[in-house]
CSV table of C-alpha atoms (C1' of nucleotides) in Angstrom, one decimal:
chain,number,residue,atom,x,y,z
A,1,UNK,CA,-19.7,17.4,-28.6
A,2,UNK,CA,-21.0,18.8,-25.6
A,3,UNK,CA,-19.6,22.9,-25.4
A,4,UNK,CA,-17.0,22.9,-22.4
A,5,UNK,CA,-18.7,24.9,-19.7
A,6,UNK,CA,-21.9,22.8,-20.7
A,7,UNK,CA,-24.0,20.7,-18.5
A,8,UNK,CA,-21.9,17.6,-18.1
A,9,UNK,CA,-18.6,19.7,-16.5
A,10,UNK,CA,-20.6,21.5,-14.4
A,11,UNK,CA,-21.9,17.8,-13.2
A,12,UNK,CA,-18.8,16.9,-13.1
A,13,UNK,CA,-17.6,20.0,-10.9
A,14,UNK,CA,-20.6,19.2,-8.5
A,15,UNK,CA,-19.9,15.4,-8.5
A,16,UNK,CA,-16.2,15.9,-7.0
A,17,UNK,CA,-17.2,18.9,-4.7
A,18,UNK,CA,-19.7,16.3,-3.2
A,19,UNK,CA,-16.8,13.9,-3.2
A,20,UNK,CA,-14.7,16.7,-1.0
A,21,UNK,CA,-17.7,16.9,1.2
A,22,UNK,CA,-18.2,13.6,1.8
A,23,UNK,CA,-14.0,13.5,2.8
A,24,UNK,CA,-14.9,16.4,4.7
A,25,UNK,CA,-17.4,14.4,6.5
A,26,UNK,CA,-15.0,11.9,7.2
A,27,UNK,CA,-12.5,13.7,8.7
A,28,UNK,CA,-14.5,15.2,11.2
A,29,UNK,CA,-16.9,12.4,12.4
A,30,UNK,CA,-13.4,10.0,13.0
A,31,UNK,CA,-16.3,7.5,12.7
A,32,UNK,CA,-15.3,3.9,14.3
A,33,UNK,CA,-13.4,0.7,12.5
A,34,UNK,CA,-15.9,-1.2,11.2
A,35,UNK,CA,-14.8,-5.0,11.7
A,36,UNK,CA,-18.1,-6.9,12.1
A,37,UNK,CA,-17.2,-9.5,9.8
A,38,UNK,CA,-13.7,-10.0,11.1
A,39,UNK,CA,-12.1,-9.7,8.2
A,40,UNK,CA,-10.0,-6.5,9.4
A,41,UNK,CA,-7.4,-8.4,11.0
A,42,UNK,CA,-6.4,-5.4,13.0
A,43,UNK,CA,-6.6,-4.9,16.7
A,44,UNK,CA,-8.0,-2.4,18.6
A,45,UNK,CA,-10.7,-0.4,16.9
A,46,UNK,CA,-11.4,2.7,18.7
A,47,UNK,CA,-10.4,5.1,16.2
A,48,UNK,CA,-9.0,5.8,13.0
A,49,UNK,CA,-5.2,6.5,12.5
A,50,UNK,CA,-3.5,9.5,12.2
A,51,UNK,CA,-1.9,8.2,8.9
A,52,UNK,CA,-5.8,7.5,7.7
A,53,UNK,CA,-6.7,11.0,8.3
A,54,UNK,CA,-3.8,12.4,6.6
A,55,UNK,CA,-4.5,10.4,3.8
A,56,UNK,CA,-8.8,11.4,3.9
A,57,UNK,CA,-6.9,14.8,4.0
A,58,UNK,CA,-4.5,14.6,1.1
A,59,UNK,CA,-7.6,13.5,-0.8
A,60,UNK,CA,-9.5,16.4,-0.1
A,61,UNK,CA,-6.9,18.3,-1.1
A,62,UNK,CA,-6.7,16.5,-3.8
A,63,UNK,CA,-10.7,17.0,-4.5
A,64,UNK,CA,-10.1,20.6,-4.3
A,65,UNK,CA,-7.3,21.0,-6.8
A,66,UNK,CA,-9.8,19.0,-9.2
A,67,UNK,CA,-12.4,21.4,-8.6
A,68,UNK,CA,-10.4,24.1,-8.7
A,69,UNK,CA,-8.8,22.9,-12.5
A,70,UNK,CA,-13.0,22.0,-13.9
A,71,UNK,CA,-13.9,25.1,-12.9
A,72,UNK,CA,-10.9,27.2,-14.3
A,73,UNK,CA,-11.6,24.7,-17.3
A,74,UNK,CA,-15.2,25.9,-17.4
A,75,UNK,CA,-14.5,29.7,-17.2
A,76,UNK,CA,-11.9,29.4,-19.6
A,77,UNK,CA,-14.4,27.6,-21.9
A,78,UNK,CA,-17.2,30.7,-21.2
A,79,UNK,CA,-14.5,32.9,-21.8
A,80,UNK,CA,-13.8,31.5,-25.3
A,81,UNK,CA,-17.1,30.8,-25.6
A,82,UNK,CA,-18.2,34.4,-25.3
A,83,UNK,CA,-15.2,35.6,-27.6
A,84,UNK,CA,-16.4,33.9,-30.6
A,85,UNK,CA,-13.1,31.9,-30.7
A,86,UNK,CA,-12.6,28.2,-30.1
A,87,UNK,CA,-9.3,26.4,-30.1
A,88,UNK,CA,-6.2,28.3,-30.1
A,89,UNK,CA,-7.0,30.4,-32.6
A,90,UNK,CA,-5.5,33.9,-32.4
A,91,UNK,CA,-6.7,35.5,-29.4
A,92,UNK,CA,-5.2,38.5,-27.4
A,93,UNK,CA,-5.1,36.0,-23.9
A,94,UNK,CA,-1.4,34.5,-22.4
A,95,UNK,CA,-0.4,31.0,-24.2
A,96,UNK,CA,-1.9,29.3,-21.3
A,97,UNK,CA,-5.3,30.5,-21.5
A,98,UNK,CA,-4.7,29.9,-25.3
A,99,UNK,CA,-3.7,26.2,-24.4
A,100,UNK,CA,-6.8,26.0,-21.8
A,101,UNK,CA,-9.4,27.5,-24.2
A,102,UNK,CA,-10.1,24.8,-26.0
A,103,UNK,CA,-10.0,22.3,-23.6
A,104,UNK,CA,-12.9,20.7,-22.2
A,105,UNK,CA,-12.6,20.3,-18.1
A,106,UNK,CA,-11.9,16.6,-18.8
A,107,UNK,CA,-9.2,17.1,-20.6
A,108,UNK,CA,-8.0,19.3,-17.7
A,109,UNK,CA,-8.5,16.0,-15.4
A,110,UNK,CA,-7.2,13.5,-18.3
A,111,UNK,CA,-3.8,15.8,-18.3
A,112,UNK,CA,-3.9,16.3,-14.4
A,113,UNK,CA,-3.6,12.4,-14.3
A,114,UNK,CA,-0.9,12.4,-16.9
A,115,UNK,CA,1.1,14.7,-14.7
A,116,UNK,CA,0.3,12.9,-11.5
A,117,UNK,CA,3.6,10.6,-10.9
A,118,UNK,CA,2.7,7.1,-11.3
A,119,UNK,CA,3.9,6.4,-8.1
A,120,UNK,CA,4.0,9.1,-5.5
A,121,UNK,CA,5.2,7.2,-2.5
A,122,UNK,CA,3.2,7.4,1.1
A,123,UNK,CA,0.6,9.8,-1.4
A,124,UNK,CA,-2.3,7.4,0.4
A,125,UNK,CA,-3.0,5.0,3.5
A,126,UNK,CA,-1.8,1.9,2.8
A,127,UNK,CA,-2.4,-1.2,4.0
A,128,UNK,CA,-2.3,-5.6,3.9
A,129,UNK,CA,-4.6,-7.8,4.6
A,130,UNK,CA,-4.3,-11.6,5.0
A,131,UNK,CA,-7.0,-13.8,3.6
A,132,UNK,CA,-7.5,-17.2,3.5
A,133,UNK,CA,-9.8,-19.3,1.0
A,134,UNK,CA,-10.9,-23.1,1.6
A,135,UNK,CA,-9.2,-24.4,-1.1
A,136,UNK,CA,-5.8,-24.2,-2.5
A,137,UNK,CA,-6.4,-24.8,-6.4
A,138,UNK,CA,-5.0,-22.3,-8.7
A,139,UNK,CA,-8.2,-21.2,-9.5
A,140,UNK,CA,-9.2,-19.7,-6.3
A,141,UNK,CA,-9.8,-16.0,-5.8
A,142,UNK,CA,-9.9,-14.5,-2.1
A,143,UNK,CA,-13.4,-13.8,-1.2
A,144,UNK,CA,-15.3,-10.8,-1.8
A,145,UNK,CA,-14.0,-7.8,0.2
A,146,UNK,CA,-17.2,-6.1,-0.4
A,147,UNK,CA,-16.4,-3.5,-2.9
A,148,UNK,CA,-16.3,-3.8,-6.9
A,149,UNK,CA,-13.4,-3.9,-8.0
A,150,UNK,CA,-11.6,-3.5,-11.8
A,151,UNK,CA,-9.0,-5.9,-12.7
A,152,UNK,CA,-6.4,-3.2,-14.9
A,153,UNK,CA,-3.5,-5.3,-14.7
A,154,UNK,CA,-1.3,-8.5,-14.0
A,155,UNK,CA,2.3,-8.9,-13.6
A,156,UNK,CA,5.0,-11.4,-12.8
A,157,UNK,CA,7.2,-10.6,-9.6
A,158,UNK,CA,10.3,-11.2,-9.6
A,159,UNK,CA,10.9,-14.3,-6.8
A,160,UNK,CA,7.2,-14.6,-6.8
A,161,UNK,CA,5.5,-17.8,-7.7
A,162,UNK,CA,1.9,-16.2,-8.4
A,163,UNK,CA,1.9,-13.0,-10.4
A,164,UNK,CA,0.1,-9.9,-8.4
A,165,UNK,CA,-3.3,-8.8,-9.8
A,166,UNK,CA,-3.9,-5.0,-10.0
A,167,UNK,CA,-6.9,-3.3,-9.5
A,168,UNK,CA,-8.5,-0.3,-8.8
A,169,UNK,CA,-12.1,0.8,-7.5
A,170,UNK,CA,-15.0,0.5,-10.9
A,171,UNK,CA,-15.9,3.9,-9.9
A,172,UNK,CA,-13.0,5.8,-10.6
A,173,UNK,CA,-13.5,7.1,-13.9
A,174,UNK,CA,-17.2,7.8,-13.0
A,175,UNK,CA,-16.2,9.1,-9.2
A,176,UNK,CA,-12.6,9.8,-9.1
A,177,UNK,CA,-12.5,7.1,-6.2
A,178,UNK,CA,-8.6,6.7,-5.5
A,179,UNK,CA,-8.8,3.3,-4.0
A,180,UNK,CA,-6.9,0.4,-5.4
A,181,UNK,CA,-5.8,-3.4,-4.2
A,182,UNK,CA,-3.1,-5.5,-5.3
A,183,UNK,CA,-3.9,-9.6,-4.9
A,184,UNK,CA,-0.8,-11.4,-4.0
A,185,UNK,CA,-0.8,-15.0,-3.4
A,186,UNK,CA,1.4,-16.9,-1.0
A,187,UNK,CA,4.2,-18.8,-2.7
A,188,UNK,CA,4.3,-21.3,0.6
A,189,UNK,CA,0.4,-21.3,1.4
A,190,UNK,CA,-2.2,-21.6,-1.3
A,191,UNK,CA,-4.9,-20.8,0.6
A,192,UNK,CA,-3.5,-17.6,1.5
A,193,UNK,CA,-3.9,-14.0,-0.3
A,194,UNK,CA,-2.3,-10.9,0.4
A,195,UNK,CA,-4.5,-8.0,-0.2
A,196,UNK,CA,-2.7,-4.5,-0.4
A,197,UNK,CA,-5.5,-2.1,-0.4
A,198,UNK,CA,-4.1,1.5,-0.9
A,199,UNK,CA,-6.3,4.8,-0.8
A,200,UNK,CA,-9.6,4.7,0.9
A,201,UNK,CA,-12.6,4.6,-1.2
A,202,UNK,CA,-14.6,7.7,-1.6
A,203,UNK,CA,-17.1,6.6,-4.3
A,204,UNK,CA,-20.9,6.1,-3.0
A,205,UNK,CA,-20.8,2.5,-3.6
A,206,UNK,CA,-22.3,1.1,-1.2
A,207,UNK,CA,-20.0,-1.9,0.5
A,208,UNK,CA,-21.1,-5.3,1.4
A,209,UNK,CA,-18.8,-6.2,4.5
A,210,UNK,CA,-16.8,-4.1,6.5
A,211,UNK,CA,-13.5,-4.5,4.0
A,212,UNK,CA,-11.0,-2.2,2.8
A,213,UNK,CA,-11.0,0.0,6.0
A,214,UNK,CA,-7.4,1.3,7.0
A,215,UNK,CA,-6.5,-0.1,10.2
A,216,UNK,CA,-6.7,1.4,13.2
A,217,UNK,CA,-3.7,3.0,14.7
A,218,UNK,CA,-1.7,1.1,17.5
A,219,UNK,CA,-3.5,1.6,21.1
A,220,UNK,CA,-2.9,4.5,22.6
A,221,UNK,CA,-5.1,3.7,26.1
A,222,UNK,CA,-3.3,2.5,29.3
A,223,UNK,CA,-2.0,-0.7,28.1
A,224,UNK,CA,1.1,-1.2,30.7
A,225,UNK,CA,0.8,-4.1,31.5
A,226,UNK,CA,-0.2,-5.5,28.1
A,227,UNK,CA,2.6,-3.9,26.4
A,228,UNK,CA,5.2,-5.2,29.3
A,229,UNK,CA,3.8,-8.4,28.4
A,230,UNK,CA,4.3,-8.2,24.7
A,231,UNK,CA,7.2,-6.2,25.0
A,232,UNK,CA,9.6,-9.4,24.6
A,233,UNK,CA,7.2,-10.5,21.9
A,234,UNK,CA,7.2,-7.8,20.4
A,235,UNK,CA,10.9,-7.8,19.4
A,236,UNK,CA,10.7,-11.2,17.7
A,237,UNK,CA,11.0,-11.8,14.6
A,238,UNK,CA,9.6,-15.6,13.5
A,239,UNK,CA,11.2,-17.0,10.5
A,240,UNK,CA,9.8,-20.2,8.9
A,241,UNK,CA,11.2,-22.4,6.2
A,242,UNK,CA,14.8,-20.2,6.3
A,243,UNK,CA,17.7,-21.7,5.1
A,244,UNK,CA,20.3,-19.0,4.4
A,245,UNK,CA,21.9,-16.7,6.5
A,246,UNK,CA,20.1,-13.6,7.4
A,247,UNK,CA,21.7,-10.5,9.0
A,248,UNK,CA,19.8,-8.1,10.6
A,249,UNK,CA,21.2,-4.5,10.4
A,250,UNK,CA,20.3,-1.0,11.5
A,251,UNK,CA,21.1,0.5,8.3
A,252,UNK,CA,17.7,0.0,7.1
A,253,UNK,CA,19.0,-1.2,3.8
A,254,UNK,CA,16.7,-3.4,1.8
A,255,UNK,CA,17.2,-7.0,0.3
A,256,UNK,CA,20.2,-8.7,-1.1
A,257,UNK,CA,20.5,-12.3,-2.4
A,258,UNK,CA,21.0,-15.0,0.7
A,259,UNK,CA,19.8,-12.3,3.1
A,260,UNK,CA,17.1,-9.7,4.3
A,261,UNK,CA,17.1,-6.5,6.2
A,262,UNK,CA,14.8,-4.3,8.1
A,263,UNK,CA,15.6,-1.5,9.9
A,264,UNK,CA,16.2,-2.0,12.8
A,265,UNK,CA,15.3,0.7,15.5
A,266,UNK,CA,15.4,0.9,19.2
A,267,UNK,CA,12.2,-0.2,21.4
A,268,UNK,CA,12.5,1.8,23.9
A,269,UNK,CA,8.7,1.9,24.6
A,270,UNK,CA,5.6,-0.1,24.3
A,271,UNK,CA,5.5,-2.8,21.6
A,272,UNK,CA,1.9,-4.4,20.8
A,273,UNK,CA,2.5,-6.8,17.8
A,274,UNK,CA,-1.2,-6.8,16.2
A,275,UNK,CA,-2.3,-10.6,15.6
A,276,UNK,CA,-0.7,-13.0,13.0
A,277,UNK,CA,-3.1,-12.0,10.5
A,278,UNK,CA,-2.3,-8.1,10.4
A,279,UNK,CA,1.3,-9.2,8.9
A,280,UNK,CA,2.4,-9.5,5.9
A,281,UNK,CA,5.2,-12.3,5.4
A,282,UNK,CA,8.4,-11.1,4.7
A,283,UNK,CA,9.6,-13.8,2.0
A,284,UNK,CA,12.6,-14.5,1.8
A,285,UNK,CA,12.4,-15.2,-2.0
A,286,UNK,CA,13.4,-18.0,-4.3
A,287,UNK,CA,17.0,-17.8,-3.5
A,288,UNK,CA,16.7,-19.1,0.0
A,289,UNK,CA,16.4,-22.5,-1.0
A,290,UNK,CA,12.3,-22.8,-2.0
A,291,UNK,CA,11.0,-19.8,-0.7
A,292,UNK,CA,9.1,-19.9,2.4
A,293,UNK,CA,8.5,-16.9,5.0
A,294,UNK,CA,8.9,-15.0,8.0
A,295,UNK,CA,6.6,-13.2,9.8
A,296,UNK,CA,8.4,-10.2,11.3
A,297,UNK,CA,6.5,-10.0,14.7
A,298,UNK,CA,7.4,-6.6,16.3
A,299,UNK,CA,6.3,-2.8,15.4
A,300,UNK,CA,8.7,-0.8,15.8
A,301,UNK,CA,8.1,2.4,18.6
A,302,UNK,CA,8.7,5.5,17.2
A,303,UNK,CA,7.3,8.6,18.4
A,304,UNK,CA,4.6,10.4,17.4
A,305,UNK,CA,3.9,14.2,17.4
A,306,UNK,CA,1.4,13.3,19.6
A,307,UNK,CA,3.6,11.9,22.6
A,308,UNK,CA,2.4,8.9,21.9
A,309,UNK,CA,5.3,5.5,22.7
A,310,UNK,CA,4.1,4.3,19.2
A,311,UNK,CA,5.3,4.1,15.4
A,312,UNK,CA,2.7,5.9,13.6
A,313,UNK,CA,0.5,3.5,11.4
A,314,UNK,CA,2.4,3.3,8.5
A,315,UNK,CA,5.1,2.2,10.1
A,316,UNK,CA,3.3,-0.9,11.7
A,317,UNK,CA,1.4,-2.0,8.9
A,318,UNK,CA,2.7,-0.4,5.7
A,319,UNK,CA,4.8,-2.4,3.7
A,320,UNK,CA,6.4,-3.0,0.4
A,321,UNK,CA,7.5,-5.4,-1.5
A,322,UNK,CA,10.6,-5.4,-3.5
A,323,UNK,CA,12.2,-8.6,-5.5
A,324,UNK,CA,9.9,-10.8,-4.5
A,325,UNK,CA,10.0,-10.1,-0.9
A,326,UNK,CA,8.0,-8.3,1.0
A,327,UNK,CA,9.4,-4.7,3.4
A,328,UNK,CA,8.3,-2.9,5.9
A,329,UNK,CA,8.4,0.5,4.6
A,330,UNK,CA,7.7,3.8,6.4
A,331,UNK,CA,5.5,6.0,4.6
A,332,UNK,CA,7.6,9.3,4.9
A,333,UNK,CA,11.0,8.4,4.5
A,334,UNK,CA,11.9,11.6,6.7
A,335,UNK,CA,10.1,10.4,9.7
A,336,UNK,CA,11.5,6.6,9.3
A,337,UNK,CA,15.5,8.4,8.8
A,338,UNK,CA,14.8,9.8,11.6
A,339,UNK,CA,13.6,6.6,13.5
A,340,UNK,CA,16.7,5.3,12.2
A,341,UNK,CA,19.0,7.8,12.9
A,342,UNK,CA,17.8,8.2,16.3
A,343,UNK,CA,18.5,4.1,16.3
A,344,UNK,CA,21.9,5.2,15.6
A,345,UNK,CA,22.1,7.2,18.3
A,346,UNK,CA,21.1,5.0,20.7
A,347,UNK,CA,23.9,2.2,19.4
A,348,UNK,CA,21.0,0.0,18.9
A,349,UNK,CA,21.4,-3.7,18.2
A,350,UNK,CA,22.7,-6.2,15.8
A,351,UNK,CA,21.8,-9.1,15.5
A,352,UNK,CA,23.2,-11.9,13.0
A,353,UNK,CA,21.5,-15.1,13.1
A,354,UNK,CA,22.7,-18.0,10.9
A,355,UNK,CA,20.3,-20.8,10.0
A,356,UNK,CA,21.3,-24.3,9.0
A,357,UNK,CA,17.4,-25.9,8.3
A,358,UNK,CA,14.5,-24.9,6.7
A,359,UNK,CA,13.0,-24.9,9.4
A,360,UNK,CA,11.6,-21.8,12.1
A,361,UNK,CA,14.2,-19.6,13.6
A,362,UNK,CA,13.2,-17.0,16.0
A,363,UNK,CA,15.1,-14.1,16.8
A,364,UNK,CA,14.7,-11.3,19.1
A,365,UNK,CA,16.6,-8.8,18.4
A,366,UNK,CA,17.4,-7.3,21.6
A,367,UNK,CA,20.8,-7.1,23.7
A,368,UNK,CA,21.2,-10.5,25.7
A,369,UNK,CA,21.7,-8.7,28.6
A,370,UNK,CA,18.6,-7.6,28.5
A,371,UNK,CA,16.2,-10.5,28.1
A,372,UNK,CA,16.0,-13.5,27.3
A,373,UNK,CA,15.6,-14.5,23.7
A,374,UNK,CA,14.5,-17.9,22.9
A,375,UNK,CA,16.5,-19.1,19.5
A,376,UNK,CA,15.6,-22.0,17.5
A,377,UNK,CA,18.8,-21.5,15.6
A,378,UNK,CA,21.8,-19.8,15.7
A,379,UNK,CA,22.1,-16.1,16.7
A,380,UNK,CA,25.0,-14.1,17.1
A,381,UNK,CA,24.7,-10.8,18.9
A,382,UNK,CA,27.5,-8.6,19.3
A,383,UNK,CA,28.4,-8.3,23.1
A,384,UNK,CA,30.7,-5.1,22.9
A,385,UNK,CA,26.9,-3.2,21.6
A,386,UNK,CA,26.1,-1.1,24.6
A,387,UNK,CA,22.9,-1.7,26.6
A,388,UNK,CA,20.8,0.9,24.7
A,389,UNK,CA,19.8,4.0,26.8
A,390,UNK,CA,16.5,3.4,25.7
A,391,UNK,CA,15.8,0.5,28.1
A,392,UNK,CA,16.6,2.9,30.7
A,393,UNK,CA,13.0,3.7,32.5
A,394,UNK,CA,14.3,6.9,32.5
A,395,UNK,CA,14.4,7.1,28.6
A,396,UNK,CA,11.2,6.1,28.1
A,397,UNK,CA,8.2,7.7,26.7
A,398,UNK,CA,4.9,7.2,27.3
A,399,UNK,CA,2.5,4.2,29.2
A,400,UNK,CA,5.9,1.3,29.1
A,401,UNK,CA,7.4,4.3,30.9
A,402,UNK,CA,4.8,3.1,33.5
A,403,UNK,CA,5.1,-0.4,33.3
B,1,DT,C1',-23.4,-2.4,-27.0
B,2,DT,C1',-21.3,-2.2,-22.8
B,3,DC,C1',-18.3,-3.6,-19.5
B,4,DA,C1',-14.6,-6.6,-17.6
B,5,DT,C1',-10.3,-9.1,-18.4
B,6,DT,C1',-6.0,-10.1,-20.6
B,7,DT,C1',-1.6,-8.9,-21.9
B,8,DG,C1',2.2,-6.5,-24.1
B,9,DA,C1',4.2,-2.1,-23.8
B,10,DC,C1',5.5,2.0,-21.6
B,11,DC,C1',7.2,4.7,-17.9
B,12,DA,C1',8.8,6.1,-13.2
B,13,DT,C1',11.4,4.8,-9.4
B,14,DA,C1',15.2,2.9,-6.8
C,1,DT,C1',19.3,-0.7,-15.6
C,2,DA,C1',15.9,-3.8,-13.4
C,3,DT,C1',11.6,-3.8,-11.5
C,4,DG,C1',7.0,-2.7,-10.3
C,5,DG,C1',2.9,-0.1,-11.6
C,6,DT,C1',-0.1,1.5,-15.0
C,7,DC,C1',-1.9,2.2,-19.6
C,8,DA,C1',-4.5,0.9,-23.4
C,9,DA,C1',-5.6,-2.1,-27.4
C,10,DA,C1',-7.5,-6.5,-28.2
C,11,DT,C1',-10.6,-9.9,-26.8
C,12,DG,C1',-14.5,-12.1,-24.5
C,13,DA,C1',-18.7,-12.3,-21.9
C,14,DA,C1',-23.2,-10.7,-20.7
DNA sequence: TTCATTTGACCATA
DNA sequence: TATGGTCAAATGAA
């Protein structure tokens, strides 16, 4: 209806350039975690993550390829305009201004989105959050996070009791706001819902609570003596309600019926395992005997570029979930190969703990030598693995290197 | 009429 | 090829 360079795109141009501005903003005022409400289960709160502002800094990227396409849709529409000509009709221009000619900008945007890979792994921050809700009946929802949010989907998982709602931000037709959530309840806890929240919002809506804020990256202050003290902690993993075998390898392979793996990669630094609630279970799915959890209790020390003794946010809280059960999973898959290569390296551990009950198993995952590792079942540890160099003091990175 | 939800189908990824 | 994520038509509620 309306002519393509018309009002409404050049709105439209104006709306997402004040969407880039407003990333912009973000970016460089690194403003605070917002937490008043508690709800952010994460700890620390000084500043934002590094993964957060790469992902405020893809989106304004992002922003300015949009621009860039509405306004090459709008001169391409003047340009026809002007000619006389609509459509692809004749015309002494390339086929691709031919195609463009006769395309309104948000048909540039509409085929943008068609081209954008449905899934485009570690593309924006993601994150989980635990809530909890009074009651356990099948009704209940997890309590507003704040924002308004449109239900586009539902789907079964496979080893999942509940299926996993889908949504995305209301305003992302009318704002291009990237932000979406997936609700996943607990197969073992009613009350409990799992919140994957994934891109930040960058629509004006204004929120009601301090929700869907990316957590905060892991400390990076003088923390010795806090990370000497969770240090042990820190290499536990808890398992509840496990009855099968589960072998922990380095290999960083994922899931396999009767077992589960996680990468496993040296801590040769500080290790500050955020509270219960910043976790995610790691299920163990239907085919260990009814389901149940574990709650894998350590993040894992890889370096930053910054020199900092810490896995970089996505590795401490991003996860995935694959069969039914739930993965830690490294954002770039370069940076966690290299984690896991450099895990190699250091002959890092294995562990293989066998479980008998459904009951908790602890494990840490450490050489014996080393520390003590309190085991409510079974765990085997190889003694011919080497004492990893990265316990040496001398190996260390960083504030543990202190400690 | 508009907007949200439901649900089956489609598609990309591992 | 199995699975998860998204789309879009159908439906319902306000």
């Amino acid at each position: 209806m309306q002519d393509a360079a018309g009002g409404g795109d050049i709105h439209l141009l104006l709306t997402i350039l004040a969407d880039g501005e407003e990333q912009a903003r973000k970016l460089e005022l690194g403003e605070p975690v917002a937490a008043a409400d508690g709800q952010s289960s994460y700890p620390g709160g000084h500043r934002r993550g590094e993964e957060y502002y790469r992902g405020v800094a893809r989106q304004l990227q992002c922003t300015f390829t949009k621009a860039m396409a509405v306004a090459r849709a709008i001169e391409a529409a003047a340009g026809a305009g002007a000619s006389g000509s609509r459509g692809t009709t004749g015309g002494s221009r390339s086929d691709s201004a031919d195609e463009s000619s006769g395309r309104t900008a948000r048909d540039v945007l509409h085929q943008e989105r068609q081209d954008v890979p449905k899934r485009r792994k570690g593309a924006l921050p993601r994150w989980t959050e635990k809530f909890r809700v009074a009651d356990a009946n099948l009704e209940a929802t997890p309590e507003d996070d704040g924002f308004s949010w449109r239900k586009y989907g539902q789907k079964d998982i496979l080893g999942a009791k509940f299926p996993r709602g889908y949504y995305r931000c209301t305003y992302r037709n009318a704002q291009g706001c990237p932000a979406t959530k997936q609700v996943q309840r607990s197969d073992t806890d009613l009350c409990v819902f799992y919140v994957t929240y994934q891109g930040v919002h960058t629509c004006h809506q204004k929120h009601r609570r301090g929700g869907n804020q990316p957590p905060p990256p892991a400390p990076s202050q003088d923390l010795s003596v806090e990370l000497l003290r969770n240090f042990n902690d820190g290499l536990k993993v808890e398992t509840d309600e496990l009855a099968a075998p589960l072998t922990f390898e380095q290999n960083g392979a994922y899931g396999a019926a009767g077992q589960f793996f996680f990468p496993s990669v040296p801590f040769h630094a500080g290790v500050t395992p955020p509270p219960d609630d910043a976790f995610l279970p790691v299920k163990s799915g239907a085919q260990l005997g009814g389901g149940g959890g574990f709650y894998p209790k350590f993040v894992s020390p890889a370096q930053s570029a910054v020199g900092s003794s810490y896995f970089s946010m996505a590795h401490c809280y991003d996860y995935e979930q694959q069969g039914g059960q739930f993965f830690i999973r490294g954002t770039g898959s370069s940076e966690l190969d290299e984690v896991v290569s450099a895990a190699t390296a250091a002959a890092t551990t294995t562990a293989v703990a066998t479980t008998a009950a459904a009951t908790t198993a602890v494990a840490t995952a450490v050489h014996p030598a080393a520390f003590d590792y309190p085991l409510y079942h079974h765990v085997e540890l190889d003694p011919h693995l080497p004492l990893a160099p990265m316990f040496d003091p001398a190996s260390m990175h960083g504030p543990f290197r202190n400690a």
